[in-house]
Amino acid sequence: MADARTAMAVSNGTKRLADAVRAAKIAAAQRTDIVVDIREADRARLEIFAEELQPIIDAVPAGDDLFDFSLSGGPQPRFWIDGTAQVMMARDRRTYRFVRETRLGRVTLAESTETHLIVDRVTDYVAERIVERDKALAVHDGLGHRAAPERAQTPLTAPIATDDPLRLPPRSRSADFVIALSWLMIGIVAGCGILLLITSMRGTPLF
């Protein structure tokens, strides 16, 4: 008798657990449906935004790797402008939010429920990026350094380089004779002076 009551109690408990599991599955399915519906709604709104942005996308060259106009899926759909900038839906599911990922975190560049306002801001952003790239390319194109060698080829005064040693002009024979005669006279005068000095020290007259 006791065993029958225990078996009934276990049966009733198992039934209640099965009902709870079934209810949990139903609730999870409903939440999943809600999430899927929200995701599809966000994607549909971003597709509307992409249609309005299409003229700007067509104006950018197809081979330009600076931009990446694409709509990604996932838990939160996003429309990518480039590697850091993107358009996504805010939590109210009606507001478009144009954000950019930076080293300091996510920065909101524009936010509005009107798609044309976000399109205008994205257009300005694309133009700014193109100008920044053109400036960066201009710094490294070498145009500012091409005139320097041409100026160096025609200096106003250019030194004449030579490996020959400095040579004095040759002297004439008359100049050599004058120099020799001068040294001879200097020698005679010096000799006479020395001779007079010696005789005066000895006290003997010279003549």
PDB file of N, CA and C in Angstrom, residues 56-155:
ATOM      1  N   ILE A  56      25.515  57.493 -53.582  1.00  0.00           N
ATOM      2  CA  ILE A  56      26.859  57.775 -53.071  1.00  0.00           C
ATOM      3  C   ILE A  56      27.756  56.556 -53.275  1.00  0.00           C
ATOM      4  N   ILE A  57      27.212  55.371 -53.054  1.00  0.00           N
ATOM      5  CA  ILE A  57      27.996  54.155 -53.254  1.00  0.00           C
ATOM      6  C   ILE A  57      28.406  54.016 -54.714  1.00  0.00           C
ATOM      7  N   ASP A  58      27.499  54.354 -55.634  1.00  0.00           N
ATOM      8  CA  ASP A  58      27.816  54.259 -57.059  1.00  0.00           C
ATOM      9  C   ASP A  58      28.871  55.283 -57.474  1.00  0.00           C
ATOM     10  N   ALA A  59      28.949  56.423 -56.769  1.00  0.00           N
ATOM     11  CA  ALA A  59      29.929  57.462 -57.117  1.00  0.00           C
ATOM     12  C   ALA A  59      31.343  57.078 -56.713  1.00  0.00           C
ATOM     13  N   VAL A  60      31.484  56.176 -55.754  1.00  0.00           N
ATOM     14  CA  VAL A  60      32.813  55.726 -55.326  1.00  0.00           C
ATOM     15  C   VAL A  60      33.290  54.659 -56.290  1.00  0.00           C
ATOM     16  N   PRO A  61      34.543  54.744 -56.779  1.00  0.00           N
ATOM     17  CA  PRO A  61      35.048  53.724 -57.714  1.00  0.00           C
ATOM     18  C   PRO A  61      34.933  52.318 -57.130  1.00  0.00           C
ATOM     19  N   ALA A  62      34.615  51.366 -57.994  1.00  0.00           N
ATOM     20  CA  ALA A  62      34.397  49.993 -57.530  1.00  0.00           C
ATOM     21  C   ALA A  62      35.659  49.384 -56.937  1.00  0.00           C
ATOM     22  N   GLY A  63      36.825  49.757 -57.438  1.00  0.00           N
ATOM     23  CA  GLY A  63      38.069  49.185 -56.939  1.00  0.00           C
ATOM     24  C   GLY A  63      38.644  49.896 -55.743  1.00  0.00           C
ATOM     25  N   ASP A  64      37.921  50.848 -55.179  1.00  0.00           N
ATOM     26  CA  ASP A  64      38.423  51.605 -54.032  1.00  0.00           C
ATOM     27  C   ASP A  64      38.307  50.737 -52.783  1.00  0.00           C
ATOM     28  N   ASP A  65      39.464  50.403 -52.200  1.00  0.00           N
ATOM     29  CA  ASP A  65      39.459  49.551 -51.011  1.00  0.00           C
ATOM     30  C   ASP A  65      39.386  50.336 -49.716  1.00  0.00           C
ATOM     31  N   LEU A  66      39.176  51.642 -49.799  1.00  0.00           N
ATOM     32  CA  LEU A  66      39.062  52.446 -48.588  1.00  0.00           C
ATOM     33  C   LEU A  66      37.719  52.240 -47.901  1.00  0.00           C
ATOM     34  N   PHE A  67      36.688  51.931 -48.682  1.00  0.00           N
ATOM     35  CA  PHE A  67      35.340  51.790 -48.138  1.00  0.00           C
ATOM     36  C   PHE A  67      34.847  50.351 -48.323  1.00  0.00           C
ATOM     37  N   ASP A  68      33.895  49.996 -47.458  1.00  0.00           N
ATOM     38  CA  ASP A  68      33.324  48.644 -47.491  1.00  0.00           C
ATOM     39  C   ASP A  68      31.821  48.760 -47.255  1.00  0.00           C
ATOM     40  N   PHE A  69      31.106  49.099 -48.309  1.00  0.00           N
ATOM     41  CA  PHE A  69      29.660  49.275 -48.184  1.00  0.00           C
ATOM     42  C   PHE A  69      28.998  47.899 -48.193  1.00  0.00           C
ATOM     43  N   SER A  70      28.642  47.419 -47.016  1.00  0.00           N
ATOM     44  CA  SER A  70      28.048  46.074 -46.929  1.00  0.00           C
ATOM     45  C   SER A  70      27.167  45.990 -45.694  1.00  0.00           C
ATOM     46  N   LEU A  71      26.153  45.143 -45.797  1.00  0.00           N
ATOM     47  CA  LEU A  71      25.216  44.906 -44.694  1.00  0.00           C
ATOM     48  C   LEU A  71      25.538  43.552 -44.075  1.00  0.00           C
ATOM     49  N   SER A  72      25.900  43.550 -42.800  1.00  0.00           N
ATOM     50  CA  SER A  72      26.257  42.311 -42.108  1.00  0.00           C
ATOM     51  C   SER A  72      25.086  41.830 -41.262  1.00  0.00           C
ATOM     52  N   GLY A  73      25.076  40.506 -41.013  1.00  0.00           N
ATOM     53  CA  GLY A  73      24.024  39.926 -40.186  1.00  0.00           C
ATOM     54  C   GLY A  73      24.453  39.846 -38.735  1.00  0.00           C
ATOM     55  N   GLY A  74      24.118  38.728 -38.081  1.00  0.00           N
ATOM     56  CA  GLY A  74      24.457  38.576 -36.679  1.00  0.00           C
ATOM     57  C   GLY A  74      23.328  39.024 -35.776  1.00  0.00           C
ATOM     58  N   PRO A  75      23.564  38.991 -34.467  1.00  0.00           N
ATOM     59  CA  PRO A  75      22.519  39.410 -33.520  1.00  0.00           C
ATOM     60  C   PRO A  75      22.050  40.844 -33.744  1.00  0.00           C
ATOM     61  N   GLN A  76      22.987  41.710 -34.208  1.00  0.00           N
ATOM     62  CA  GLN A  76      22.616  43.109 -34.471  1.00  0.00           C
ATOM     63  C   GLN A  76      23.109  43.480 -35.861  1.00  0.00           C
ATOM     64  N   PRO A  77      22.232  43.547 -36.847  1.00  0.00           N
ATOM     65  CA  PRO A  77      22.654  43.901 -38.205  1.00  0.00           C
ATOM     66  C   PRO A  77      23.276  45.296 -38.250  1.00  0.00           C
ATOM     67  N   ARG A  78      24.268  45.441 -39.108  1.00  0.00           N
ATOM     68  CA  ARG A  78      24.964  46.718 -39.255  1.00  0.00           C
ATOM     69  C   ARG A  78      25.287  46.946 -40.727  1.00  0.00           C
ATOM     70  N   PHE A  79      25.262  48.227 -41.116  1.00  0.00           N
ATOM     71  CA  PHE A  79      25.682  48.593 -42.463  1.00  0.00           C
ATOM     72  C   PHE A  79      27.034  49.276 -42.339  1.00  0.00           C
ATOM     73  N   TRP A  80      28.063  48.630 -42.900  1.00  0.00           N
ATOM     74  CA  TRP A  80      29.430  49.117 -42.762  1.00  0.00           C
ATOM     75  C   TRP A  80      29.758  50.135 -43.849  1.00  0.00           C
ATOM     76  N   ILE A  81      30.401  51.229 -43.428  1.00  0.00           N
ATOM     77  CA  ILE A  81      30.883  52.238 -44.371  1.00  0.00           C
ATOM     78  C   ILE A  81      32.342  51.960 -44.704  1.00  0.00           C
ATOM     79  N   ASP A  82      33.142  51.706 -43.702  1.00  0.00           N
ATOM     80  CA  ASP A  82      34.525  51.274 -43.883  1.00  0.00           C
ATOM     81  C   ASP A  82      34.873  50.339 -42.731  1.00  0.00           C
ATOM     82  N   GLY A  83      36.152  50.196 -42.455  1.00  0.00           N
ATOM     83  CA  GLY A  83      36.553  49.257 -41.421  1.00  0.00           C
ATOM     84  C   GLY A  83      36.200  49.675 -40.011  1.00  0.00           C
ATOM     85  N   THR A  84      35.876  50.951 -39.788  1.00  0.00           N
ATOM     86  CA  THR A  84      35.578  51.436 -38.435  1.00  0.00           C
ATOM     87  C   THR A  84      34.214  52.100 -38.303  1.00  0.00           C
ATOM     88  N   ALA A  85      33.673  52.633 -39.379  1.00  0.00           N
ATOM     89  CA  ALA A  85      32.399  53.360 -39.330  1.00  0.00           C
ATOM     90  C   ALA A  85      31.256  52.445 -39.766  1.00  0.00           C
ATOM     91  N   GLN A  86      30.105  52.594 -39.109  1.00  0.00           N
ATOM     92  CA  GLN A  86      28.961  51.728 -39.381  1.00  0.00           C
ATOM     93  C   GLN A  86      27.670  52.434 -38.974  1.00  0.00           C
ATOM     94  N   VAL A  87      26.590  51.996 -39.570  1.00  0.00           N
ATOM     95  CA  VAL A  87      25.253  52.489 -39.231  1.00  0.00           C
ATOM     96  C   VAL A  87      24.478  51.322 -38.641  1.00  0.00           C
ATOM     97  N   MET A  88      23.856  51.564 -37.489  1.00  0.00           N
ATOM     98  CA  MET A  88      23.108  50.525 -36.790  1.00  0.00           C
ATOM     99  C   MET A  88      21.839  51.146 -36.210  1.00  0.00           C
ATOM    100  N   MET A  89      20.955  50.305 -35.742  1.00  0.00           N
ATOM    101  CA  MET A  89      19.717  50.772 -35.142  1.00  0.00           C
ATOM    102  C   MET A  89      19.889  50.899 -33.631  1.00  0.00           C
ATOM    103  N   ALA A  90      19.292  51.956 -33.072  1.00  0.00           N
ATOM    104  CA  ALA A  90      19.337  52.150 -31.626  1.00  0.00           C
ATOM    105  C   ALA A  90      18.353  51.193 -30.951  1.00  0.00           C
ATOM    106  N   ARG A  91      18.281  51.268 -29.635  1.00  0.00           N
ATOM    107  CA  ARG A  91      17.443  50.324 -28.889  1.00  0.00           C
ATOM    108  C   ARG A  91      15.955  50.539 -29.132  1.00  0.00           C
ATOM    109  N   ASP A  92      15.576  51.743 -29.521  1.00  0.00           N
ATOM    110  CA  ASP A  92      14.158  51.972 -29.787  1.00  0.00           C
ATOM    111  C   ASP A  92      13.721  51.413 -31.140  1.00  0.00           C
ATOM    112  N   ARG A  93      14.690  50.884 -31.918  1.00  0.00           N
ATOM    113  CA  ARG A  93      14.409  50.240 -33.206  1.00  0.00           C
ATOM    114  C   ARG A  93      13.866  51.203 -34.252  1.00  0.00           C
ATOM    115  N   ARG A  94      13.940  52.482 -33.989  1.00  0.00           N
ATOM    116  CA  ARG A  94      13.486  53.477 -34.965  1.00  0.00           C
ATOM    117  C   ARG A  94      14.563  54.492 -35.302  1.00  0.00           C
ATOM    118  N   THR A  95      15.572  54.604 -34.449  1.00  0.00           N
ATOM    119  CA  THR A  95      16.612  55.612 -34.615  1.00  0.00           C
ATOM    120  C   THR A  95      17.831  55.006 -35.291  1.00  0.00           C
ATOM    121  N   TYR A  96      18.270  55.680 -36.352  1.00  0.00           N
ATOM    122  CA  TYR A  96      19.511  55.281 -37.014  1.00  0.00           C
ATOM    123  C   TYR A  96      20.686  55.921 -36.275  1.00  0.00           C
ATOM    124  N   ARG A  97      21.720  55.137 -36.029  1.00  0.00           N
ATOM    125  CA  ARG A  97      22.877  55.630 -35.287  1.00  0.00           C
ATOM    126  C   ARG A  97      24.141  55.376 -36.125  1.00  0.00           C
ATOM    127  N   PHE A  98      24.817  56.467 -36.477  1.00  0.00           N
ATOM    128  CA  PHE A  98      26.065  56.400 -37.241  1.00  0.00           C
ATOM    129  C   PHE A  98      27.225  56.510 -36.255  1.00  0.00           C
ATOM    130  N   VAL A  99      27.989  55.422 -36.096  1.00  0.00           N
ATOM    131  CA  VAL A  99      29.042  55.361 -35.085  1.00  0.00           C
ATOM    132  C   VAL A  99      30.363  54.987 -35.759  1.00  0.00           C
ATOM    133  N   ARG A 100      31.432  55.218 -34.999  1.00  0.00           N
ATOM    134  CA  ARG A 100      32.778  54.849 -35.455  1.00  0.00           C
ATOM    135  C   ARG A 100      33.574  54.310 -34.281  1.00  0.00           C
ATOM    136  N   GLU A 101      34.276  53.206 -34.528  1.00  0.00           N
ATOM    137  CA  GLU A 101      35.109  52.589 -33.504  1.00  0.00           C
ATOM    138  C   GLU A 101      36.480  53.256 -33.500  1.00  0.00           C
ATOM    139  N   THR A 102      36.922  53.733 -32.323  1.00  0.00           N
ATOM    140  CA  THR A 102      38.227  54.352 -32.178  1.00  0.00           C
ATOM    141  C   THR A 102      38.998  53.665 -31.061  1.00  0.00           C
ATOM    142  N   ARG A 103      40.225  54.107 -30.840  1.00  0.00           N
ATOM    143  CA  ARG A 103      41.026  53.536 -29.754  1.00  0.00           C
ATOM    144  C   ARG A 103      40.447  53.868 -28.390  1.00  0.00           C
ATOM    145  N   LEU A 104      39.723  54.958 -28.315  1.00  0.00           N
ATOM    146  CA  LEU A 104      39.126  55.365 -27.047  1.00  0.00           C
ATOM    147  C   LEU A 104      37.718  54.824 -26.876  1.00  0.00           C
ATOM    148  N   GLY A 105      37.246  54.040 -27.814  1.00  0.00           N
ATOM    149  CA  GLY A 105      35.901  53.491 -27.718  1.00  0.00           C
ATOM    150  C   GLY A 105      35.031  53.908 -28.887  1.00  0.00           C
ATOM    151  N   ARG A 106      33.765  53.625 -28.773  1.00  0.00           N
ATOM    152  CA  ARG A 106      32.813  53.934 -29.837  1.00  0.00           C
ATOM    153  C   ARG A 106      32.354  55.387 -29.733  1.00  0.00           C
ATOM    154  N   VAL A 107      32.383  56.078 -30.878  1.00  0.00           N
ATOM    155  CA  VAL A 107      31.984  57.484 -30.952  1.00  0.00           C
ATOM    156  C   VAL A 107      30.778  57.588 -31.872  1.00  0.00           C
ATOM    157  N   THR A 108      29.736  58.270 -31.408  1.00  0.00           N
ATOM    158  CA  THR A 108      28.535  58.487 -32.215  1.00  0.00           C
ATOM    159  C   THR A 108      28.721  59.735 -33.065  1.00  0.00           C
ATOM    160  N   LEU A 109      28.695  59.574 -34.383  1.00  0.00           N
ATOM    161  CA  LEU A 109      28.867  60.699 -35.296  1.00  0.00           C
ATOM    162  C   LEU A 109      27.548  61.373 -35.652  1.00  0.00           C
ATOM    163  N   ALA A 110      26.468  60.610 -35.672  1.00  0.00           N
ATOM    164  CA  ALA A 110      25.154  61.175 -35.979  1.00  0.00           C
ATOM    165  C   ALA A 110      24.091  60.199 -35.502  1.00  0.00           C
ATOM    166  N   GLU A 111      22.900  60.757 -35.228  1.00  0.00           N
ATOM    167  CA  GLU A 111      21.787  59.945 -34.728  1.00  0.00           C
ATOM    168  C   GLU A 111      20.474  60.634 -35.087  1.00  0.00           C
ATOM    169  N   SER A 112      19.604  59.902 -35.765  1.00  0.00           N
ATOM    170  CA  SER A 112      18.341  60.494 -36.193  1.00  0.00           C
ATOM    171  C   SER A 112      17.391  59.394 -36.636  1.00  0.00           C
ATOM    172  N   THR A 113      16.102  59.714 -36.557  1.00  0.00           N
ATOM    173  CA  THR A 113      15.080  58.799 -37.076  1.00  0.00           C
ATOM    174  C   THR A 113      14.844  59.005 -38.567  1.00  0.00           C
ATOM    175  N   GLU A 114      15.412  60.086 -39.123  1.00  0.00           N
ATOM    176  CA  GLU A 114      15.267  60.392 -40.546  1.00  0.00           C
ATOM    177  C   GLU A 114      16.469  59.827 -41.302  1.00  0.00           C
ATOM    178  N   THR A 115      16.183  58.981 -42.273  1.00  0.00           N
ATOM    179  CA  THR A 115      17.281  58.350 -42.997  1.00  0.00           C
ATOM    180  C   THR A 115      18.090  59.346 -43.819  1.00  0.00           C
ATOM    181  N   HIS A 116      17.452  60.367 -44.372  1.00  0.00           N
ATOM    182  CA  HIS A 116      18.173  61.301 -45.240  1.00  0.00           C
ATOM    183  C   HIS A 116      19.212  62.098 -44.455  1.00  0.00           C
ATOM    184  N   LEU A 117      18.957  62.346 -43.167  1.00  0.00           N
ATOM    185  CA  LEU A 117      19.948  63.047 -42.348  1.00  0.00           C
ATOM    186  C   LEU A 117      21.187  62.191 -42.131  1.00  0.00           C
ATOM    187  N   ILE A 118      20.982  60.910 -41.905  1.00  0.00           N
ATOM    188  CA  ILE A 118      22.119  60.007 -41.743  1.00  0.00           C
ATOM    189  C   ILE A 118      22.857  59.836 -43.070  1.00  0.00           C
ATOM    190  N   VAL A 119      22.113  59.795 -44.173  1.00  0.00           N
ATOM    191  CA  VAL A 119      22.749  59.702 -45.485  1.00  0.00           C
ATOM    192  C   VAL A 119      23.639  60.922 -45.735  1.00  0.00           C
ATOM    193  N   ASP A 120      23.154  62.113 -45.385  1.00  0.00           N
ATOM    194  CA  ASP A 120      23.963  63.324 -45.564  1.00  0.00           C
ATOM    195  C   ASP A 120      25.237  63.265 -44.719  1.00  0.00           C
ATOM    196  N   ARG A 121      25.106  62.788 -43.484  1.00  0.00           N
ATOM    197  CA  ARG A 121      26.299  62.717 -42.616  1.00  0.00           C
ATOM    198  C   ARG A 121      27.290  61.669 -43.119  1.00  0.00           C
ATOM    199  N   VAL A 122      26.780  60.565 -43.609  1.00  0.00           N
ATOM    200  CA  VAL A 122      27.668  59.546 -44.166  1.00  0.00           C
ATOM    201  C   VAL A 122      28.357  60.072 -45.423  1.00  0.00           C
ATOM    202  N   THR A 123      27.642  60.840 -46.235  1.00  0.00           N
ATOM    203  CA  THR A 123      28.240  61.438 -47.431  1.00  0.00           C
ATOM    204  C   THR A 123      29.390  62.365 -47.062  1.00  0.00           C
ATOM    205  N   ASP A 124      29.197  63.200 -46.045  1.00  0.00           N
ATOM    206  CA  ASP A 124      30.281  64.075 -45.579  1.00  0.00           C
ATOM    207  C   ASP A 124      31.471  63.256 -45.077  1.00  0.00           C
ATOM    208  N   TYR A 125      31.173  62.179 -44.399  1.00  0.00           N
ATOM    209  CA  TYR A 125      32.241  61.334 -43.869  1.00  0.00           C
ATOM    210  C   TYR A 125      33.056  60.716 -45.001  1.00  0.00           C
ATOM    211  N   VAL A 126      32.374  60.227 -46.022  1.00  0.00           N
ATOM    212  CA  VAL A 126      33.073  59.637 -47.170  1.00  0.00           C
ATOM    213  C   VAL A 126      33.955  60.676 -47.850  1.00  0.00           C
ATOM    214  N   ALA A 127      33.438  61.902 -48.023  1.00  0.00           N
ATOM    215  CA  ALA A 127      34.229  62.962 -48.650  1.00  0.00           C
ATOM    216  C   ALA A 127      35.462  63.299 -47.805  1.00  0.00           C
ATOM    217  N   GLU A 128      35.293  63.349 -46.488  1.00  0.00           N
ATOM    218  CA  GLU A 128      36.434  63.651 -45.612  1.00  0.00           C
ATOM    219  C   GLU A 128      37.504  62.578 -45.713  1.00  0.00           C
ATOM    220  N   ARG A 129      37.094  61.321 -45.774  1.00  0.00           N
ATOM    221  CA  ARG A 129      38.068  60.233 -45.878  1.00  0.00           C
ATOM    222  C   ARG A 129      38.827  60.289 -47.204  1.00  0.00           C
ATOM    223  N   ILE A 130      38.140  60.650 -48.279  1.00  0.00           N
ATOM    224  CA  ILE A 130      38.805  60.743 -49.578  1.00  0.00           C
ATOM    225  C   ILE A 130      39.840  61.862 -49.576  1.00  0.00           C
ATOM    226  N   VAL A 131      39.480  63.012 -48.981  1.00  0.00           N
ATOM    227  CA  VAL A 131      40.423  64.131 -48.907  1.00  0.00           C
ATOM    228  C   VAL A 131      41.625  63.767 -48.044  1.00  0.00           C
ATOM    229  N   GLU A 132      41.397  63.091 -46.929  1.00  0.00           N
ATOM    230  CA  GLU A 132      42.501  62.675 -46.065  1.00  0.00           C
ATOM    231  C   GLU A 132      43.453  61.737 -46.805  1.00  0.00           C
ATOM    232  N   ARG A 133      42.906  60.809 -47.580  1.00  0.00           N
ATOM    233  CA  ARG A 133      43.759  59.896 -48.329  1.00  0.00           C
ATOM    234  C   ARG A 133      44.562  60.630 -49.392  1.00  0.00           C
ATOM    235  N   ASP A 134      43.930  61.605 -50.088  1.00  0.00           N
ATOM    236  CA  ASP A 134      44.651  62.351 -51.114  1.00  0.00           C
ATOM    237  C   ASP A 134      45.804  63.149 -50.501  1.00  0.00           C
ATOM    238  N   LYS A 135      45.578  63.726 -49.317  1.00  0.00           N
ATOM    239  CA  LYS A 135      46.657  64.459 -48.643  1.00  0.00           C
ATOM    240  C   LYS A 135      47.796  63.529 -48.256  1.00  0.00           C
ATOM    241  N   ALA A 136      47.447  62.353 -47.767  1.00  0.00           N
ATOM    242  CA  ALA A 136      48.485  61.394 -47.372  1.00  0.00           C
ATOM    243  C   ALA A 136      49.298  60.950 -48.583  1.00  0.00           C
ATOM    244  N   LEU A 137      48.647  60.760 -49.728  1.00  0.00           N
ATOM    245  CA  LEU A 137      49.370  60.369 -50.926  1.00  0.00           C
ATOM    246  C   LEU A 137      50.243  61.504 -51.450  1.00  0.00           C
ATOM    247  N   ALA A 138      49.783  62.757 -51.293  1.00  0.00           N
ATOM    248  CA  ALA A 138      50.559  63.900 -51.773  1.00  0.00           C
ATOM    249  C   ALA A 138      51.851  64.075 -50.993  1.00  0.00           C
ATOM    250  N   VAL A 139      51.860  63.664 -49.734  1.00  0.00           N
ATOM    251  CA  VAL A 139      53.071  63.807 -48.917  1.00  0.00           C
ATOM    252  C   VAL A 139      54.166  62.877 -49.419  1.00  0.00           C
ATOM    253  N   HIS A 140      53.789  61.716 -49.940  1.00  0.00           N
ATOM    254  CA  HIS A 140      54.765  60.698 -50.313  1.00  0.00           C
ATOM    255  C   HIS A 140      54.961  60.556 -51.825  1.00  0.00           C
ATOM    256  N   ASP A 141      54.408  61.478 -52.628  1.00  0.00           N
ATOM    257  CA  ASP A 141      54.550  61.303 -54.075  1.00  0.00           C
ATOM    258  C   ASP A 141      55.870  61.846 -54.611  1.00  0.00           C
ATOM    259  N   GLY A 142      56.634  62.607 -53.793  1.00  0.00           N
ATOM    260  CA  GLY A 142      57.952  63.074 -54.202  1.00  0.00           C
ATOM    261  C   GLY A 142      57.948  64.287 -55.094  1.00  0.00           C
ATOM    262  N   LEU A 143      56.809  64.927 -55.336  1.00  0.00           N
ATOM    263  CA  LEU A 143      56.776  66.090 -56.231  1.00  0.00           C
ATOM    264  C   LEU A 143      57.538  67.274 -55.649  1.00  0.00           C
ATOM    265  N   GLY A 144      57.550  67.410 -54.325  1.00  0.00           N
ATOM    266  CA  GLY A 144      58.223  68.547 -53.711  1.00  0.00           C
ATOM    267  C   GLY A 144      59.731  68.445 -53.722  1.00  0.00           C
ATOM    268  N   HIS A 145      60.296  67.298 -54.131  1.00  0.00           N
ATOM    269  CA  HIS A 145      61.744  67.116 -54.098  1.00  0.00           C
ATOM    270  C   HIS A 145      62.360  66.999 -55.489  1.00  0.00           C
ATOM    271  N   ARG A 146      61.555  67.173 -56.540  1.00  0.00           N
ATOM    272  CA  ARG A 146      62.082  66.986 -57.887  1.00  0.00           C
ATOM    273  C   ARG A 146      62.866  68.187 -58.392  1.00  0.00           C
ATOM    274  N   ALA A 147      62.568  69.402 -57.905  1.00  0.00           N
ATOM    275  CA  ALA A 147      63.248  70.601 -58.403  1.00  0.00           C
ATOM    276  C   ALA A 147      64.603  70.798 -57.769  1.00  0.00           C
ATOM    277  N   ALA A 148      64.873  70.164 -56.637  1.00  0.00           N
ATOM    278  CA  ALA A 148      66.129  70.387 -55.939  1.00  0.00           C
ATOM    279  C   ALA A 148      67.341  69.959 -56.754  1.00  0.00           C
ATOM    280  N   PRO A 149      67.374  68.753 -57.369  1.00  0.00           N
ATOM    281  CA  PRO A 149      68.546  68.383 -58.173  1.00  0.00           C
ATOM    282  C   PRO A 149      68.777  69.292 -59.355  1.00  0.00           C
ATOM    283  N   GLU A 150      67.698  69.838 -59.966  1.00  0.00           N
ATOM    284  CA  GLU A 150      67.865  70.711 -61.111  1.00  0.00           C
ATOM    285  C   GLU A 150      68.542  72.011 -60.704  1.00  0.00           C
ATOM    286  N   ARG A 151      68.191  72.533 -59.540  1.00  0.00           N
ATOM    287  CA  ARG A 151      68.850  73.751 -59.075  1.00  0.00           C
ATOM    288  C   ARG A 151      70.302  73.487 -58.743  1.00  0.00           C
ATOM    289  N   ALA A 152      70.577  72.283 -58.269  1.00  0.00           N
ATOM    290  CA  ALA A 152      71.951  71.976 -57.888  1.00  0.00           C
ATOM    291  C   ALA A 152      72.863  71.838 -59.100  1.00  0.00           C
ATOM    292  N   GLN A 153      72.302  71.611 -60.285  1.00  0.00           N
ATOM    293  CA  GLN A 153      73.119  71.418 -61.460  1.00  0.00           C
ATOM    294  C   GLN A 153      73.688  72.726 -61.991  1.00  0.00           C
ATOM    295  N   THR A 154      73.052  73.869 -61.703  1.00  0.00           N
ATOM    296  CA  THR A 154      73.499  75.151 -62.229  1.00  0.00           C
ATOM    297  C   THR A 154      73.736  76.120 -61.084  1.00  0.00           C
ATOM    298  N   PRO A 155      74.789  75.948 -60.278  1.00  0.00           N
ATOM    299  CA  PRO A 155      75.061  76.888 -59.188  1.00  0.00           C
ATOM    300  C   PRO A 155      75.604  78.196 -59.743  1.00  0.00           C
TER     301      PRO A 155
END
